[in-house]
Short mmCIF file of C-alpha atoms in Angstrom, two decimals:
data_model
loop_
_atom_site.label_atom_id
_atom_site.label_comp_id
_atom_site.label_asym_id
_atom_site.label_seq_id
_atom_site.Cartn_x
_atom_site.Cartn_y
_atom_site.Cartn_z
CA UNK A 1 19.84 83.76 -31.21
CA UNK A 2 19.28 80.21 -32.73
CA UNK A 3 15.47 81.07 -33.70
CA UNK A 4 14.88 84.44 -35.79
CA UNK A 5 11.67 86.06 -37.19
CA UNK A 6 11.41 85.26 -41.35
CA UNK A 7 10.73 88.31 -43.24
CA UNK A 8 7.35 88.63 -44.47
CA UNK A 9 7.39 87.99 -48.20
CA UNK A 10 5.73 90.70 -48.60
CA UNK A 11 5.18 94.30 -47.30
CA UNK A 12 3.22 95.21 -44.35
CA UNK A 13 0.52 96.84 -46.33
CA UNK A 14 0.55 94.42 -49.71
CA UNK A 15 -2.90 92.42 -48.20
CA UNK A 16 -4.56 95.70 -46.81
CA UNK A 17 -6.83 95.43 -50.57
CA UNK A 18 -7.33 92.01 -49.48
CA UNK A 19 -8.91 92.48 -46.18
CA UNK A 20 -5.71 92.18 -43.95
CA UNK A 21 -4.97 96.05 -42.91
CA UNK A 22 -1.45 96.79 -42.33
CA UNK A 23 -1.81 97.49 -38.67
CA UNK A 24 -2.77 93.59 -38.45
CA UNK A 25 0.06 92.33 -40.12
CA UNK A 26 2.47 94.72 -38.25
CA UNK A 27 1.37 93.74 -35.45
CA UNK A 28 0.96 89.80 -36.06
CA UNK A 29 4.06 89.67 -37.62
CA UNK A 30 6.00 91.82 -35.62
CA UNK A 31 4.76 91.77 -32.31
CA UNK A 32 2.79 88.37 -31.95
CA UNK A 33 5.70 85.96 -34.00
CA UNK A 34 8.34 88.06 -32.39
CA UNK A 35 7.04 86.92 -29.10
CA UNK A 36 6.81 83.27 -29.92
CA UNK A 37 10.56 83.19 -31.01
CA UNK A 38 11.79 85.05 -28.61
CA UNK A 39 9.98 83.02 -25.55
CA UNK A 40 11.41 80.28 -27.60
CA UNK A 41 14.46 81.33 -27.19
CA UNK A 42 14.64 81.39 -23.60
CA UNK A 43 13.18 77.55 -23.16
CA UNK A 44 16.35 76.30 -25.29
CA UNK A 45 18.80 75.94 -22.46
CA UNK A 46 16.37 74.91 -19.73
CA UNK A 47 14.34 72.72 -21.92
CA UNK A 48 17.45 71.07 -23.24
CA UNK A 49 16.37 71.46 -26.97
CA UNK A 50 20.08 72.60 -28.62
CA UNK A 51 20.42 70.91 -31.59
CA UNK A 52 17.03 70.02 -32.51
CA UNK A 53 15.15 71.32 -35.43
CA UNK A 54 12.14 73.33 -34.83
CA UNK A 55 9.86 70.44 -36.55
CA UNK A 56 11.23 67.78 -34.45
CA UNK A 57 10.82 70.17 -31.71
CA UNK A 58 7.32 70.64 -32.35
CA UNK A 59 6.65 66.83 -32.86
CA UNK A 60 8.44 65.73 -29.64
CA UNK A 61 6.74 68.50 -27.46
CA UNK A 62 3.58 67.26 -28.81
CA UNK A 63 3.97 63.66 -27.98
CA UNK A 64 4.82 65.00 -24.05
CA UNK A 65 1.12 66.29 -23.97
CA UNK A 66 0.29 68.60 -20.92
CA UNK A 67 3.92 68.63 -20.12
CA UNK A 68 5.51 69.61 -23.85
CA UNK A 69 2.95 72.18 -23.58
CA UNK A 70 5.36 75.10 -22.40
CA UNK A 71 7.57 74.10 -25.14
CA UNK A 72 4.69 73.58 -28.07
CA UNK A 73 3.05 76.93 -26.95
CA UNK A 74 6.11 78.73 -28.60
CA UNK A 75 7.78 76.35 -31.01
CA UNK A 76 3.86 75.45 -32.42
CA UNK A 77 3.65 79.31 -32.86
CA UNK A 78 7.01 80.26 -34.61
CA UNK A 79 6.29 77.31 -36.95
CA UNK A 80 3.25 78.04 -37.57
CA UNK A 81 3.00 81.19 -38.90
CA UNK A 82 6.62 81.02 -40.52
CA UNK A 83 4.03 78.78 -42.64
CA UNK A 84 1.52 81.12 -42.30
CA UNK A 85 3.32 83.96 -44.09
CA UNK A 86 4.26 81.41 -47.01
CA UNK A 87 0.87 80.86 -48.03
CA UNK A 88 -1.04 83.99 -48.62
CA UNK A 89 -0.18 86.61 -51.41
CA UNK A 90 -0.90 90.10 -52.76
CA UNK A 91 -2.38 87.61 -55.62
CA UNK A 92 -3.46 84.83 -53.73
CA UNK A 93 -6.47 83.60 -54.10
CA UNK A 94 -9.12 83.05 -56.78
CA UNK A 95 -10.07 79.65 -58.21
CA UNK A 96 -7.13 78.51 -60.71
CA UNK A 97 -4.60 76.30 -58.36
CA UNK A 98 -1.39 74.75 -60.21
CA UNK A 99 -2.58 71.29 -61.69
CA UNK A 100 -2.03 68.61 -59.59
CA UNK A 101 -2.91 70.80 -56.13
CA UNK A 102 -6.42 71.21 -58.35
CA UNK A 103 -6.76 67.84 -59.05
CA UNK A 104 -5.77 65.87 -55.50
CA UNK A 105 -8.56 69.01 -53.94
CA UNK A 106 -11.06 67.56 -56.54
CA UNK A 107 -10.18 63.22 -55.81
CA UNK A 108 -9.94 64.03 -52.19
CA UNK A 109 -12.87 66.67 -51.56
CA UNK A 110 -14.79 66.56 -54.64
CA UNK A 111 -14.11 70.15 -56.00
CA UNK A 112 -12.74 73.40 -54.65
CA UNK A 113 -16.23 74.14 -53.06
CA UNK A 114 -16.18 71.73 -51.07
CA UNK A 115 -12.56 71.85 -49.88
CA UNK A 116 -13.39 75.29 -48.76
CA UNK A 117 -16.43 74.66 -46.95
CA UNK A 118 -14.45 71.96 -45.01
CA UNK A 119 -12.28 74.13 -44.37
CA UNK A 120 -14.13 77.09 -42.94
CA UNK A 121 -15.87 74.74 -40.88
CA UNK A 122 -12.63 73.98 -39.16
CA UNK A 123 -11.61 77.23 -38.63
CA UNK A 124 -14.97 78.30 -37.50
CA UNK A 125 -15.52 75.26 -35.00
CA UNK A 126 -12.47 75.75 -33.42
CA UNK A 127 -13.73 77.02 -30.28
CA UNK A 128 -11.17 79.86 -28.87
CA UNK A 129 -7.13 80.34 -30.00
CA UNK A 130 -6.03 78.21 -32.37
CA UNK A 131 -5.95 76.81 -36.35
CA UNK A 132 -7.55 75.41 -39.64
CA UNK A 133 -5.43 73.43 -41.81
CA UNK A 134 -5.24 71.49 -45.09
CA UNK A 135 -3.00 68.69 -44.30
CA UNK A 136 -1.51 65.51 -46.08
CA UNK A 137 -2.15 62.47 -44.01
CA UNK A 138 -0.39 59.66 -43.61
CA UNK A 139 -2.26 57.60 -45.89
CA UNK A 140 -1.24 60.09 -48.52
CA UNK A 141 -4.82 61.91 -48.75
CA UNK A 142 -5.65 65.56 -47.96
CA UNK A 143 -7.67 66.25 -45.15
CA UNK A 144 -8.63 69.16 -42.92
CA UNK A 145 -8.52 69.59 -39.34
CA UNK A 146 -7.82 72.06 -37.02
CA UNK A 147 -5.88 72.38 -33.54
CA UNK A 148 -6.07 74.45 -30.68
CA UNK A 149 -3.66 77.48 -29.51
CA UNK A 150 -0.37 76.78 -30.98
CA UNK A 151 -0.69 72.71 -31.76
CA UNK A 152 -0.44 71.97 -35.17
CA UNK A 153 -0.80 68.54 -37.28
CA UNK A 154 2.87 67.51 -36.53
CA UNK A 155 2.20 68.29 -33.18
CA UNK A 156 -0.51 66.28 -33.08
CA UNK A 157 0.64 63.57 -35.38
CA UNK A 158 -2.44 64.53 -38.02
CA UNK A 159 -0.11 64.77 -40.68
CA UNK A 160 1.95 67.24 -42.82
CA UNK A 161 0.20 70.93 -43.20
CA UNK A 162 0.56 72.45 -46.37
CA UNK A 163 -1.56 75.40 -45.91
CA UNK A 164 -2.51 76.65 -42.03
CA UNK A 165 -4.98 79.91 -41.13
CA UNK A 166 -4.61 81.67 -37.66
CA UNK A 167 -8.43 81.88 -35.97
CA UNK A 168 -7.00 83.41 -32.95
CA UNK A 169 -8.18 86.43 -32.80
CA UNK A 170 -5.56 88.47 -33.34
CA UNK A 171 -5.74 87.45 -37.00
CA UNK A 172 -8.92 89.12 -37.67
CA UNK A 173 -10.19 91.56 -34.59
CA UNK A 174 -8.61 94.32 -36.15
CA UNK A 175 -10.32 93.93 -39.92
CA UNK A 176 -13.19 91.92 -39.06
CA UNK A 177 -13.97 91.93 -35.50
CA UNK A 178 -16.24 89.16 -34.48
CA UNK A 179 -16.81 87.84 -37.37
CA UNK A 180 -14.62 84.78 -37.60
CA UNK A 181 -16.00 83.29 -41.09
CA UNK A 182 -15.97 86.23 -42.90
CA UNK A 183 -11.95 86.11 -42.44
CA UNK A 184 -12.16 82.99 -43.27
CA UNK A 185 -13.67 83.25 -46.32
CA UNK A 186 -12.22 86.04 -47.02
CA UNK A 187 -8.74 84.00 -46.71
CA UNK A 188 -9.53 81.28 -49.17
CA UNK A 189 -11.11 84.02 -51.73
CA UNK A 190 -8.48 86.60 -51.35
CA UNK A 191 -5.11 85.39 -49.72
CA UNK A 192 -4.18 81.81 -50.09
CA UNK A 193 -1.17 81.15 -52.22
CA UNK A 194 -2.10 78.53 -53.80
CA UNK A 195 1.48 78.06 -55.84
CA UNK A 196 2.86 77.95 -52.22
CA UNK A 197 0.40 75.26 -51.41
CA UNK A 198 1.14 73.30 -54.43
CA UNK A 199 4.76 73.29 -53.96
CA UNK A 200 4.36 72.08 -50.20
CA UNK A 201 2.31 69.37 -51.86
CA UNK A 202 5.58 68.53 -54.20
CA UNK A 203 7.88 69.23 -51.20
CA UNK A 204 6.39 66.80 -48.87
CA UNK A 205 5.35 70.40 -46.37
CA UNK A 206 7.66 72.66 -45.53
CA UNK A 207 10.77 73.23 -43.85
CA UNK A 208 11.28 76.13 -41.65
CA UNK A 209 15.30 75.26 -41.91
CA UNK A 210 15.52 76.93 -38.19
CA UNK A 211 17.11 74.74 -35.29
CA UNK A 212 18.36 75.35 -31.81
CA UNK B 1 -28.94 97.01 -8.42
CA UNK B 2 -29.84 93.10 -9.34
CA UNK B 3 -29.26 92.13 -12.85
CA UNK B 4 -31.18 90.01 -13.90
CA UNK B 5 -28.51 87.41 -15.84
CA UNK B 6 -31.27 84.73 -17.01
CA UNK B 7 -34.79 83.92 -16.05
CA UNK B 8 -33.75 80.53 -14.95
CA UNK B 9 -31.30 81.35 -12.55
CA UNK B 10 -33.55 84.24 -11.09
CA UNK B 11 -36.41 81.53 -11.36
CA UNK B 12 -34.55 78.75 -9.74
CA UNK B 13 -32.78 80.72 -7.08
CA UNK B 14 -34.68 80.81 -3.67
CA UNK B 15 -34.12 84.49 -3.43
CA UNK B 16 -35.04 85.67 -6.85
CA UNK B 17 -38.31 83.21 -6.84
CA UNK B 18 -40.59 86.11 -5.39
CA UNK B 19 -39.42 88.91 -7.38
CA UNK B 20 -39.86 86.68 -10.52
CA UNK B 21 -43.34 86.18 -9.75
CA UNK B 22 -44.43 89.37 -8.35
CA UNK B 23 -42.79 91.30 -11.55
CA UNK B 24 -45.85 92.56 -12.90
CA UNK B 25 -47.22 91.34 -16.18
CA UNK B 26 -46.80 94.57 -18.37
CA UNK B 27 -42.90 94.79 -17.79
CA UNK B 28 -42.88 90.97 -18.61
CA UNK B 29 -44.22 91.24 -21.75
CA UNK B 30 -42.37 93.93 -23.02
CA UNK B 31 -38.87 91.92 -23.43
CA UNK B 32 -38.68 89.60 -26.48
CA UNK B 33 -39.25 86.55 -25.63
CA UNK B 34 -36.01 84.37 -25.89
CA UNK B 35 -35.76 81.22 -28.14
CA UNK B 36 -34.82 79.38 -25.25
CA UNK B 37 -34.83 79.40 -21.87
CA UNK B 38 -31.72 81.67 -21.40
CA UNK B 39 -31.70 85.86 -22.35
CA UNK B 40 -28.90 88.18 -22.86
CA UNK B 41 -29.13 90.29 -19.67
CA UNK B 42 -29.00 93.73 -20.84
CA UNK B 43 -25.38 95.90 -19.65
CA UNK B 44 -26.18 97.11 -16.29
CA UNK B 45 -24.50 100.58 -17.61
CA UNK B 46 -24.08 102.44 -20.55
CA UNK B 47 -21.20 100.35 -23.09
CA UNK B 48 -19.05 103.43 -22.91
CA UNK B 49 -19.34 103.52 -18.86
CA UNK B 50 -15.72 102.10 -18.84
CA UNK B 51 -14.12 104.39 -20.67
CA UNK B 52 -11.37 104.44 -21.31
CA UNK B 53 -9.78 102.05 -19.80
CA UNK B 54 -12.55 99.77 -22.19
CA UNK B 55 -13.39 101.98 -24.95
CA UNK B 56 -17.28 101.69 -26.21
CA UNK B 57 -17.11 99.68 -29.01
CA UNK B 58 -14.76 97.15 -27.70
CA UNK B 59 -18.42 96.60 -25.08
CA UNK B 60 -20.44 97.35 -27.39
CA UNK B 61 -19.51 94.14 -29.74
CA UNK B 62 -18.28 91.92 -26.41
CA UNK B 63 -21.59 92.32 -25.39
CA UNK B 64 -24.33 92.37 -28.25
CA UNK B 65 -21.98 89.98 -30.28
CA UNK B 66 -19.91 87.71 -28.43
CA UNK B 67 -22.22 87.68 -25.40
CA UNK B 68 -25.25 87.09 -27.52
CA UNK B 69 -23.65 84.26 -29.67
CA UNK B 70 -23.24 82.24 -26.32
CA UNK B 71 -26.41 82.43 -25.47
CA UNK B 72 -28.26 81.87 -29.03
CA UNK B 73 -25.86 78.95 -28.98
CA UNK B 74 -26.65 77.74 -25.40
CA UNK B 75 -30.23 77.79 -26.58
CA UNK B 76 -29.81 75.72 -29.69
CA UNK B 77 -27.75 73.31 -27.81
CA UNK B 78 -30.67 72.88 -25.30
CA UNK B 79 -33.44 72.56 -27.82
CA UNK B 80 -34.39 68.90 -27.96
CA UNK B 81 -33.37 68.56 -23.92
CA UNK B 82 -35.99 69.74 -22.36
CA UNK B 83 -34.36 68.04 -18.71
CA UNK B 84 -31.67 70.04 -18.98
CA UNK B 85 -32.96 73.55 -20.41
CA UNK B 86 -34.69 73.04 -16.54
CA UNK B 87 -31.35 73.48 -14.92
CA UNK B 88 -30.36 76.66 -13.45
CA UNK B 89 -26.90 77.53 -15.33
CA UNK B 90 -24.46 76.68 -12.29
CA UNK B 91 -26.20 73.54 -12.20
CA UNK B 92 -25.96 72.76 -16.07
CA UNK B 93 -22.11 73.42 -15.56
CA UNK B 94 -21.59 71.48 -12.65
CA UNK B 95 -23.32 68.56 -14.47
CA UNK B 96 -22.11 68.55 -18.04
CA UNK B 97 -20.81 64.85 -17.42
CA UNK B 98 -24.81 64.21 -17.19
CA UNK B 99 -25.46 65.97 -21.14
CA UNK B 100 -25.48 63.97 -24.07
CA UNK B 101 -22.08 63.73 -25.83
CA UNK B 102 -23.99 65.43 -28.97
CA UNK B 103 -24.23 68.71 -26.77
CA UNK B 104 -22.19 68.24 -24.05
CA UNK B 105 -19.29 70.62 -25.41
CA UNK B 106 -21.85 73.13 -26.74
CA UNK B 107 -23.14 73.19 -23.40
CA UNK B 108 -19.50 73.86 -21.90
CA UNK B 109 -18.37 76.23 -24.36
CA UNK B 110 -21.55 78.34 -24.57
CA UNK B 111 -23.04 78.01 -21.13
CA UNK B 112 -19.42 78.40 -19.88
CA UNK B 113 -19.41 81.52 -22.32
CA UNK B 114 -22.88 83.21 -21.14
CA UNK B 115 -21.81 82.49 -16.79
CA UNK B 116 -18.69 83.90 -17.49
CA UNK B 117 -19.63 87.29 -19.46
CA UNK B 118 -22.62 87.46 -17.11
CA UNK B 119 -20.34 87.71 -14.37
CA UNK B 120 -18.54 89.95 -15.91
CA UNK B 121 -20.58 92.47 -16.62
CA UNK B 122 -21.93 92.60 -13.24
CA UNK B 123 -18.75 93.24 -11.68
CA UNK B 124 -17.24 96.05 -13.70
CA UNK B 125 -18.89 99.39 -14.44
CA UNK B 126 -17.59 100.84 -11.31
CA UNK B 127 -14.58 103.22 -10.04
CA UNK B 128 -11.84 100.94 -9.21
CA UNK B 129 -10.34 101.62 -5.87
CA UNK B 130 -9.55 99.23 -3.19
CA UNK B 131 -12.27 96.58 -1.60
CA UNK B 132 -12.92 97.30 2.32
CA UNK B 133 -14.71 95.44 4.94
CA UNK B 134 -15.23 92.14 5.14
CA UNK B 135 -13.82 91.33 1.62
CA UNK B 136 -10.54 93.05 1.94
CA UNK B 137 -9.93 91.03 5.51
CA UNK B 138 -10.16 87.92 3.30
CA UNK B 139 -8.39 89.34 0.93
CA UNK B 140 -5.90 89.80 3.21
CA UNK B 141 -5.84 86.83 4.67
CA UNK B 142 -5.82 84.42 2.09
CA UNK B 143 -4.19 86.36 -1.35
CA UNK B 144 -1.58 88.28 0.30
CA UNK B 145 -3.50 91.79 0.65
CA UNK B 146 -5.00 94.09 -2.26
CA UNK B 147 -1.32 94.54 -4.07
CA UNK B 148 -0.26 91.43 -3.81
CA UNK B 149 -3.68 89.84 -5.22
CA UNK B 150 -3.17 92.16 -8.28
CA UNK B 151 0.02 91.54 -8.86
CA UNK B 152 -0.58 87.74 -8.68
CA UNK B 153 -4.43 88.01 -10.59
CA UNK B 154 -2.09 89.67 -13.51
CA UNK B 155 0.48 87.69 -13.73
CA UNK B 156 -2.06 84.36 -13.81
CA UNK B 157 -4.14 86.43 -16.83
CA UNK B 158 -0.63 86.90 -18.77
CA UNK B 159 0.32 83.25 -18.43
CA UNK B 160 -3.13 81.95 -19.87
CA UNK B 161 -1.86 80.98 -23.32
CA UNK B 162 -4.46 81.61 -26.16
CA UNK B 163 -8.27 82.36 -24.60
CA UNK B 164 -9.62 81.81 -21.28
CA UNK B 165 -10.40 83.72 -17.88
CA UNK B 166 -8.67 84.35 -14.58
CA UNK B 167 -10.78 84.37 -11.60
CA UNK B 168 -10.94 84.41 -8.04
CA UNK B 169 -12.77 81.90 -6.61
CA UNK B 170 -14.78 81.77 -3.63
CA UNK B 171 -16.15 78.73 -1.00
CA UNK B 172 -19.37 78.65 0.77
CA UNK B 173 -16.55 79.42 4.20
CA UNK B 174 -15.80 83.16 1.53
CA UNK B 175 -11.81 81.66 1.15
CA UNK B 176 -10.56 82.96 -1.80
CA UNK B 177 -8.32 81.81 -4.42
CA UNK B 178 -6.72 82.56 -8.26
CA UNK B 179 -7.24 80.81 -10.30
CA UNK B 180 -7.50 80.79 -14.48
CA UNK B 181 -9.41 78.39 -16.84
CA UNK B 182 -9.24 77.90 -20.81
CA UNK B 183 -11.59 79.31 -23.16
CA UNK B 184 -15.09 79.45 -21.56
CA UNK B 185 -14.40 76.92 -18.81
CA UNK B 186 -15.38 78.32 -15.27
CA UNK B 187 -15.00 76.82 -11.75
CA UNK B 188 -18.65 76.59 -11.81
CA UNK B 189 -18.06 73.18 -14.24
CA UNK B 190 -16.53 72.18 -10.48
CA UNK B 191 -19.44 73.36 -8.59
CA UNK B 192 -17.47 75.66 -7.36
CA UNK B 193 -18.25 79.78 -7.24
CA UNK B 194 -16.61 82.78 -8.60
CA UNK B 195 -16.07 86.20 -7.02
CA UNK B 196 -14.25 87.93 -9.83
CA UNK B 197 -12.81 86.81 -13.23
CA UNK B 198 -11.06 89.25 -16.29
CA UNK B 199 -11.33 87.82 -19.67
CA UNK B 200 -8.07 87.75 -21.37
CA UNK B 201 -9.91 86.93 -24.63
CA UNK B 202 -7.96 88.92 -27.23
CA UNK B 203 -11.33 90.17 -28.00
CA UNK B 204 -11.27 91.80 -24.88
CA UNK B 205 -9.07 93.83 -25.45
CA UNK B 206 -7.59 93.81 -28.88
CA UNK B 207 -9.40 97.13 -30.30
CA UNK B 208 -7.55 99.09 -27.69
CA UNK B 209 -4.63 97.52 -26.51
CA UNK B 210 -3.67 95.16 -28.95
CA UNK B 211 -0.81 92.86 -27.99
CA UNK B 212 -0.39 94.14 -25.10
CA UNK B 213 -2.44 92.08 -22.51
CA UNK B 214 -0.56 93.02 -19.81
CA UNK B 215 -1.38 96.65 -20.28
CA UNK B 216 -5.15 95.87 -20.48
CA UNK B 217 -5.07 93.63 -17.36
CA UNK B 218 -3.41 96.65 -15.33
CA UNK B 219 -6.15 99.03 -16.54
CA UNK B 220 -8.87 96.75 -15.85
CA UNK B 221 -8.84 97.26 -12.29
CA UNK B 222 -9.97 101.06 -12.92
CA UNK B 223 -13.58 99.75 -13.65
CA UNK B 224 -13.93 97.15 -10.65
CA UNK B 225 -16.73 97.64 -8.91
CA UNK B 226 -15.79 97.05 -5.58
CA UNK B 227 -19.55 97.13 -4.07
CA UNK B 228 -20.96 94.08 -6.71
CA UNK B 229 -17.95 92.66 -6.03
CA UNK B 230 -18.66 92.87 -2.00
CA UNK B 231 -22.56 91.70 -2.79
CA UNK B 232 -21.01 88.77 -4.57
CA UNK B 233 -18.64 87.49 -1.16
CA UNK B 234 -21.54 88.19 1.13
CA UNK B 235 -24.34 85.84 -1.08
CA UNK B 236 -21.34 83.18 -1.88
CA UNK B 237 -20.84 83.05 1.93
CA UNK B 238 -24.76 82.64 2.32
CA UNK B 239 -25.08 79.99 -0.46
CA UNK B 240 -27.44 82.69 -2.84
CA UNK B 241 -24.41 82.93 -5.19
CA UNK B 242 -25.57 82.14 -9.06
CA UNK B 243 -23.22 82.72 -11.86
#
């Protein structure tokens, strides 16, 4: 099929340390992204989308609004956490981020801190399914924002993620039940990659290289 | 047995007027009192009275966290409105268009959260089986018979795409319909009334059946209780229904 699950780049049990058990990731990774690629899948023919990539996918199903919905439900999810997966690590986190990630967080947020404040207020505010992210916008700054279900910033037109974290619940229940910004904090202390981040920076975001 | 799903709608309601006021002082002033005009009502059954089809801790954090977050947020929203903290809660959600942009989502998210899981509590705690009487003739009638509502209530809950409810709805002539809503949203932000509703929250269910909503929405009907369910039809049919 055009669409296929990535490998995680890790194993199933190299973030249990870290506060993501194995069962989650099995699970997230192979039951809840298997889902979203394979209902993605079955839209391509009736949804006329052969030959697209999956960003442009995502972008054009966003700019149909309730109606790209069906479409963005899926193709939002597969790219999403094929990002997702990119940006934690069995030595992610901590506070020393490649150079010029450090200093664009500092110019644009004032300091690590505060970055990560912003950006456990957007995963904690967004009410039900959905995501925080550290995006580039178009006016070349980073910002944070966060979507619902499976919209993300090139869905919505926000701008170019370079790092994303799932706040459906499926993401945490498991490891920390209700507590949504514990995971989250947990996530910028313990998981996030930040040398994936950095070279998304470089890269202009990334590029899941997966069409119809 | 009544459960008592927040002072205000008791209060406000014709028929739970007298019983407010007669409850005697002593039983009063034993609960806590609540930093705001809305309570937690307490589970109407032990948290591991659904087991297993719900396993105990799955209620025991639905209810005493999730639950109780609504409704410590529903009070914090309606701290400087006094107007509105007046409003029994089908009214607040039938009038959110009235509340101050500052609140007004806090209001639909948490007041939408604290009807809904009020509801729900109500409701379950029972035997499963099938409804009779009255209820099942309308059921009948209007959803296709027992099976086929089901069939068609589980198949609305699996097509809800992140968090929300299904629910069937009820009119002041008892028709009855399926319906589902996003997040915390409830036909009650309509004016309308709700019967029945299954959260498909993955926190719903996630502790015990994981991925696997489907699974979750089949065993769900094991806990229905069919006699709330019945009170429910007969006060929406004589305008008493609250939440």
């Amino acid at each position: 099929m055009p669409f296929s699950l990535p490998s995680l780049p890790y194993s199933y049990n190299a973030l249990a340390a870290r506060g993501m058990c194995q069962e989650t990731l099995e699970l997230h990774h192979g039951k809840h992204h298997q889902a979203y690629v394979t209902a993605l899948n079955g839209l391509i023919e009736s949804k006329g989308l052969q030959g697209k990539t999956l960003e442009q996918i995502v972008a054009e199903a966003g700019r149909q609004g309730a109606d790209g919905l069906p479409v963005l439900n899926q193709a939002g999810q597969h790219w999403n956490h094929c990002l997702f997966w990119q940006v934690m690590s069995p030595d992610g986190g901590g506070d020393k981020l490649p150079g010029h990630l450090a200093s664009k967080i500092n110019q644009d947020f004032g300091g690590l801190a505060q970055f990560k404040e912003a950006f456990k207020q957007a995963g904690v505010t967004q009410f039900g399914s959905g995501w925080a992210w550290l995006i580039v916008a178009p006016d070349g700054k980073l910002r944070v924002t966060k979507t619902p279900n499976g919209a993300n910033p090139i869905s919505t037109g926000e701008g170019t993620p370079i790092l994303g974290c799932d706040v459906w619940e499926h993401s945490y229940y498991l490891d920390f039940r209700n507590r949504r910004p514990d995971y989250l904090q947990n996530f910028l202390d313990w998981l996030v990659n930040w040398e994936a981040v950095a070279t998304f920076l470089q890269q202009g975001g990334m590029k899941t290289g997966q069409s119809a | 047995m009544t459960i008592a799903f927040d002072r205000r709608s008791l209060l406000r309601g014709a028929a739970g007027l007298a019983t407010a006021w007669a409850a005697p002082r002593a039983a009063r002033a034993q609960a806590a009192p609540p930093a705001g005009p809305f309570s937690l009502p307490p589970l109407p059954y032990p948290p591991s009275a659904n087991e297993p089809h719900i396993d105990t801790q799955t209620m025991e954090i639905h209810h005493g966290r999730h639950h109780a977050a609504y409704v410590s947020n529903l009070n914090a929203a309606l701290r400087d409105h006094a107007q509105l903290a007046r409003l029994p809660l089908p009214d607040l959600l039938a009038r959110l268009g009235e509340a101050p942009e500052a609140v007004r989502t806090a209001l639909r998210n948490n007041g939408g959260g604290h009807a809904n899981h009020s509801m729900f509590w109500e409701i379950m705690g029972g035997r499963g089986g099938a409804p009779s009487g009255e209820l099942a003739e309308a059921i009948q009638r209007d959803l296709g018979g027992f099976d086929r509502m089901k069939a068609d209530f589980n198949a609305a809950g699996l097509r809800v795409f992140g968090s929300g409810w299904v629910f069937v709805t009820v009119d002041r002539g008892g028709r009855l319909a399926i319906v589902t809503r996003p997040n915390q949203d409830t036909p009650l932000m309509e004016g309308g009334r709700v019967l029945m509703g299954n959260d498909v929250w993955e926190h719903a269910y996630y502790l015990k059946y994981q991925n696997r909503r489907a699974d979750y929405l089949a065993a769900w009907w094991n806990v229905v209780n069919w006699e709330k369910v019945a009170a429910r039809y007969a006060a929406a049919k004589a305008g008493t229904l609250g939440v």
